[in-house]
Short mmCIF file of C-alpha atoms in Angstrom, two decimals:
data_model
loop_
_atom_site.label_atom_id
_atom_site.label_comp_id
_atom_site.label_asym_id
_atom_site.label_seq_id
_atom_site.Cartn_x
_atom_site.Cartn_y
_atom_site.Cartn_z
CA UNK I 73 23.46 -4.90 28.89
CA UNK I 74 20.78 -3.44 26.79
CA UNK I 75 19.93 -5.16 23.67
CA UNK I 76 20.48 -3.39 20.49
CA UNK I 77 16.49 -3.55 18.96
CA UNK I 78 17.13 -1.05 16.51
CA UNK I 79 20.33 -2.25 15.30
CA UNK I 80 18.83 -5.67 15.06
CA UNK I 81 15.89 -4.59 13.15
CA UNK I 82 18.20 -3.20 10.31
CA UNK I 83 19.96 -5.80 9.60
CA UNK I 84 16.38 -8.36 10.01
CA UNK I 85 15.40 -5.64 6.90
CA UNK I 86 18.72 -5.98 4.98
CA UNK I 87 18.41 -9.83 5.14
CA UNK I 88 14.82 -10.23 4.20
CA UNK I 89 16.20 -7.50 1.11
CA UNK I 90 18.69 -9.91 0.02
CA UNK I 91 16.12 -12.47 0.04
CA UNK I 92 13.26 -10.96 -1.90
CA UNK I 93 15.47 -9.40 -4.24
CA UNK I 94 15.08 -5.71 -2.76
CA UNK I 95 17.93 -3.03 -2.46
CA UNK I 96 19.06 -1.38 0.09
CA UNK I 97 16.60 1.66 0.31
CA UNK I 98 19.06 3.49 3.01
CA UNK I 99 21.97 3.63 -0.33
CA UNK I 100 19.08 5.73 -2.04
CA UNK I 101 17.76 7.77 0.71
CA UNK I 102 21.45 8.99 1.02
CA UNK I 103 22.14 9.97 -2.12
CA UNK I 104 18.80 11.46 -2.46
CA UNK I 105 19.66 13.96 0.76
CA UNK I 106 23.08 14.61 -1.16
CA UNK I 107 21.28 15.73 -4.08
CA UNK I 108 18.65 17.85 -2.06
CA UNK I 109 21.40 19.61 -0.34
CA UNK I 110 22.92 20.06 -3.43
CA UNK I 111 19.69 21.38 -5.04
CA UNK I 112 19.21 23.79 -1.92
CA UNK I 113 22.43 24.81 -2.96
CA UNK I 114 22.11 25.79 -6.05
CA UNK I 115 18.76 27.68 -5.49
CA UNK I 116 20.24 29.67 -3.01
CA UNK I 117 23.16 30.26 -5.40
CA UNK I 118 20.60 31.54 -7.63
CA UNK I 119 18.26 33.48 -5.13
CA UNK I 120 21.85 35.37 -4.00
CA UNK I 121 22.56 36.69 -8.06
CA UNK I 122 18.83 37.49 -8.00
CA UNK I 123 19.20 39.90 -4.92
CA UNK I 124 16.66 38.21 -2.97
CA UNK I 125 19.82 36.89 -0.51
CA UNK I 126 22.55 39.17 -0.05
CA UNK I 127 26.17 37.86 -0.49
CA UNK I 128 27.15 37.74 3.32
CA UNK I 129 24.63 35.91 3.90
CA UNK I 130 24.36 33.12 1.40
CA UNK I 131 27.74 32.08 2.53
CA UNK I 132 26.67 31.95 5.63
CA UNK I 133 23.92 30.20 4.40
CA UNK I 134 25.61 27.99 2.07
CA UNK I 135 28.04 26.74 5.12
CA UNK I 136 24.77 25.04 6.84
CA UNK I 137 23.63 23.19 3.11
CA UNK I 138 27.48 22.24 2.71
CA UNK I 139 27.23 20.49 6.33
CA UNK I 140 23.97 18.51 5.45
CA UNK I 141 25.93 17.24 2.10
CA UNK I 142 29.03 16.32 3.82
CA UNK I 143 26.22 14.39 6.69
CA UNK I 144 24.20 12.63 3.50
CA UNK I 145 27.34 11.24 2.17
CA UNK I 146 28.73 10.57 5.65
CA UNK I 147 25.55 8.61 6.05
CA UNK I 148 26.17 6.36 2.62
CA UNK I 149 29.46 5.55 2.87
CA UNK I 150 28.32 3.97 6.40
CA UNK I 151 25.85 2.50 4.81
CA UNK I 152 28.11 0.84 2.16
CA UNK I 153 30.12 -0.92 4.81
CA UNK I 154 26.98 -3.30 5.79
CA UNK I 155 24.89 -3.01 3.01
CA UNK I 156 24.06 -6.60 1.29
CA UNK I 157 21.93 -5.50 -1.52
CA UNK I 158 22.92 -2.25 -3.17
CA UNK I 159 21.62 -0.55 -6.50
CA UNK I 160 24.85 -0.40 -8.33
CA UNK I 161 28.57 -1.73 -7.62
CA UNK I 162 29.70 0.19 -4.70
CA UNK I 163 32.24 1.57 -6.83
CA UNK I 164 29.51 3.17 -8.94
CA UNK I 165 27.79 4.28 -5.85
CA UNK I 166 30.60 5.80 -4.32
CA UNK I 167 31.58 7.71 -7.87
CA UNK I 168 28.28 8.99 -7.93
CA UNK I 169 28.58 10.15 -3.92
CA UNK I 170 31.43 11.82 -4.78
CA UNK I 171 30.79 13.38 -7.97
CA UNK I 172 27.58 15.05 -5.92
CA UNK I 173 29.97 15.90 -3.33
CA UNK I 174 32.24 17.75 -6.46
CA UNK I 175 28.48 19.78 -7.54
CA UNK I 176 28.03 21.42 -3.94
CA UNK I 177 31.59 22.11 -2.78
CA UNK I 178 32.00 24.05 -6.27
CA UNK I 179 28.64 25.62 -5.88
CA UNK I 180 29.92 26.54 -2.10
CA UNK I 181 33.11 28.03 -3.64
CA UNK I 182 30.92 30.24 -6.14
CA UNK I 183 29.00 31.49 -3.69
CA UNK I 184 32.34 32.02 -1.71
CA UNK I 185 33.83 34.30 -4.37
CA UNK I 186 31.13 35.86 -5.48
CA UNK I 187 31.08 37.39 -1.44
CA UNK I 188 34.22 37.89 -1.74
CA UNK I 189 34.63 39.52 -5.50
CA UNK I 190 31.60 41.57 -5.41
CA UNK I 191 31.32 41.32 -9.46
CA UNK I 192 28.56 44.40 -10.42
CA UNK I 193 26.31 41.94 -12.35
CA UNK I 194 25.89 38.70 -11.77
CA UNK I 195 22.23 38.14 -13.30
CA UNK I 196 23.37 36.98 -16.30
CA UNK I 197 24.91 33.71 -14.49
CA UNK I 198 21.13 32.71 -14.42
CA UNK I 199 20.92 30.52 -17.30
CA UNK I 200 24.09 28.80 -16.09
CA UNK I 201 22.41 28.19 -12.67
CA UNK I 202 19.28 27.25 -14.45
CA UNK I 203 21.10 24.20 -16.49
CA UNK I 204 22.78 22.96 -13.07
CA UNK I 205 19.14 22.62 -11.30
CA UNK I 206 17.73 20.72 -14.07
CA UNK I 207 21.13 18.68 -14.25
CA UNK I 208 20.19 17.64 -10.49
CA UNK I 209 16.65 17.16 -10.71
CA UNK I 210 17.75 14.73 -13.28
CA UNK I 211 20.38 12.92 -11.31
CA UNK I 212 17.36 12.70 -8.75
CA UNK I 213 15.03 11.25 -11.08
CA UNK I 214 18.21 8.67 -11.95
CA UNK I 215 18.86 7.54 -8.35
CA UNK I 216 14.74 6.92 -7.90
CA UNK I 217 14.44 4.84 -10.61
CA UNK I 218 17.07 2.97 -10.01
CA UNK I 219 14.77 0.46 -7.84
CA UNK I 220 12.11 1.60 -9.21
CA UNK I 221 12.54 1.59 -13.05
CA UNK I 222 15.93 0.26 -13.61
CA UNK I 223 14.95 0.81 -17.98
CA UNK I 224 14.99 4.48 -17.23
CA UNK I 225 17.56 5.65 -15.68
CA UNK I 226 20.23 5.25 -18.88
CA UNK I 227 17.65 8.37 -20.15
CA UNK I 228 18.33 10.22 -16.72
CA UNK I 229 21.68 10.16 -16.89
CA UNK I 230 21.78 11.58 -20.03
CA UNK I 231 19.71 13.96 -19.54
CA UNK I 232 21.65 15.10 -16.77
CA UNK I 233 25.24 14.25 -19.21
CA UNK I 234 23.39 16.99 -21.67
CA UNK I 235 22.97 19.34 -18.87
CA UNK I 236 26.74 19.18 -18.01
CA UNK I 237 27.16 19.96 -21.61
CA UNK I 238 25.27 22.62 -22.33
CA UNK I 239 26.87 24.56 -18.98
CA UNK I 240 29.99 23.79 -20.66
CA UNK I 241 29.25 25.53 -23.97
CA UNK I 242 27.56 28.44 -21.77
CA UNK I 243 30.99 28.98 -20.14
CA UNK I 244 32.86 28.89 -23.71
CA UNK I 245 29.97 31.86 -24.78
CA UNK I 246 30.91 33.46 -21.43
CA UNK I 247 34.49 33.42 -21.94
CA UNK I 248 34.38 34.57 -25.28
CA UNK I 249 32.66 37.41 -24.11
CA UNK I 250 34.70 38.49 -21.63
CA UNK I 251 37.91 37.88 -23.59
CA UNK I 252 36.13 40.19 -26.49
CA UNK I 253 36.33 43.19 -23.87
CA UNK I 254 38.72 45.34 -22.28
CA UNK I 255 40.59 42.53 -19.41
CA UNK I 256 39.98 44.83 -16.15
CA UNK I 257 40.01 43.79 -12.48
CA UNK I 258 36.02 43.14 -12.81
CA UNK I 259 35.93 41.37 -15.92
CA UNK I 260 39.03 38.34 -14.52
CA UNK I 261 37.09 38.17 -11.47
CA UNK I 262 33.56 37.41 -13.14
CA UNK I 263 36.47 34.79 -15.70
CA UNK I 264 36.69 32.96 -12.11
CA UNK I 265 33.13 32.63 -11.29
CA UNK I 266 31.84 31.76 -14.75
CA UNK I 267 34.51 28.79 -14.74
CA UNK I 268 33.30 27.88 -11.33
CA UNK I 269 29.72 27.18 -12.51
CA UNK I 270 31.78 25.39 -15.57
CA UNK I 271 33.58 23.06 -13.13
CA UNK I 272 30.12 22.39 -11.60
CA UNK I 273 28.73 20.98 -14.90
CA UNK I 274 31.96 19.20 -15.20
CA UNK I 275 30.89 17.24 -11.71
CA UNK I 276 27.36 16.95 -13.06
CA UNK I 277 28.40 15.02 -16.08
CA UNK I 278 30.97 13.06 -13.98
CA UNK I 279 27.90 12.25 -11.96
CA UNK I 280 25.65 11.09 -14.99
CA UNK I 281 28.33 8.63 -16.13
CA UNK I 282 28.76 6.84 -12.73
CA UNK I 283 25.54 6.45 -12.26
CA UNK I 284 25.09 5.26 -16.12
CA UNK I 285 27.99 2.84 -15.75
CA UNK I 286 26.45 1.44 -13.10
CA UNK I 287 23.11 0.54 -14.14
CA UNK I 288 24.63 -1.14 -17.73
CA UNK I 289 26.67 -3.31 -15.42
CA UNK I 290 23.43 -4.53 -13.36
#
C-alpha cells in the first residue's frame, strides 16, 4: 500500500495550527473562491446589461461560474469536517457559505430571466449591480481579515450590511417606478428582475451578519 504523504502533510499543518494558535487557512481560501465566483458573477451580470455579452451567452456563461461556487463551497464544507482551528464557529462559517451560495444562485437566476424575458432596457439595473460588487468586495475584505485583522472585520461586515441596504431601497425606487406606469407585459417582467437583484442584497446582508456574529463571539 502506498502511503498517503499528502494527506499526512495536512493534517502535520492542521496540528502545528492548533498549536501556534493559527487557523485553518484552507476555511478562508474556500470562502474566498466562493466569493470570486460570486464576483465573476456579478461582473458578467453586469457586462451582459451593458451589451458587451449577449444574453444567450451569459447564461451559458454564468452555468460554468455557478459550478466553481457550488466546487468552493463543496471544498469548505469538507474542510469543516477535519478542520481543528477555524476562524469562526462552524455554524458562522457555514451561514456565511451559504449566504454566498444565496448571492450567486440569485445572480444565476437574473441572468436566467433576463435571457429568457428579453426586457428592452436593462442599463438602468447598473447601479443595482454596482452596490452588489462593492457588497462582495467587502465580504472579501471581511473573510481576509479575519486572520489577519480580527478588529476589522465588524467594519467589513457593515460595510457590506449597508450595501445590502442600499440595493434594498434601490429596488423600493424601482418598484415605485414601475408601479407609477402603465402595468404591461414589459414593465411585470423587468418587476421580476429588479426584485431578483433585491433578493441578492437580501443574501448579501444575510452574509454580513454571519460573518459579524461570528467574529463578536471569538
Amino acid at each position: 500500500m502506498l502511503f498517503d504523504w499528502g494527506g499526512a502533510v495536512k493534517r502535520l499543518r492542521r496540528i502545528r495550527d492548533l498549536m501556534t494558535g493559527r487557523m485553518d487557512s484552507a476555511l478562508t481560501e474556500a470562502l474566498l473562491g466562493q466569493l470570486a465566483a460570486t464576483k465573476e458573477g456579478a461582473w458578467l451580470a453586469m457586462a451582459m446589461i451593458g451589451g458587451e455579452v449577449g444574453r444567450t451567452g451569459a447564461h451559458e456563461q454564468m452555468r460554468v461560474i455557478e459550478h466553481l461556487g457550488d466546487e468552493e463551497r463543496a471544498s469548505l464544507i469538507e474542510e469543516l469536517k477535519t478542520a481543528v482551528v477555524t476562524p469562526i464557529d462552524r455554524e458562522d462559517l457555514f451561514r456565511l457559505s451559504r449566504a454566498i451560495d444565496d448571492v450567486l444562485d440569485s445572480l444565476r437566476d437574473f441572468v436566467r430571466e433576463s435571457h429568457l424575458y428579453r426586457v428592452p432596457d436593462q442599463i438602468r439595473f447598473t447601479p443595482m449591480l454596482d452596490q452588489v460588487i462593492v457588497g462582495i468586495e467587502a465580504l472579501e475584505s471581511a473573510v481576509r481579515d479575519l486572520a489577519s485583522r480580527p478588529s476589522a472585520v465588524a467594519r467589513d461586515a457593515l460595510e457590506a450590511k449597508k450595501t445590502g441596504g442600499a440595493i434594498r431601497r434601490m429596488y423600493q425606487y424601482e418598484i415605485s417606478r414601475i408601479f407609477s406606469a402603465e402595468l404591461t407585459a414589459d414593465a411585470m417582467k423587468e418587476r421580476e428582475l429588479v426584485r431578483r437583484l433585491e433578493i441578492v442584497g437580501v443574501a448579501i446582508g444575510n452574509a454580513a451578519d454571519a460573518i459579524a456574529d461570528g467574529a463578536m463571539k471569538r
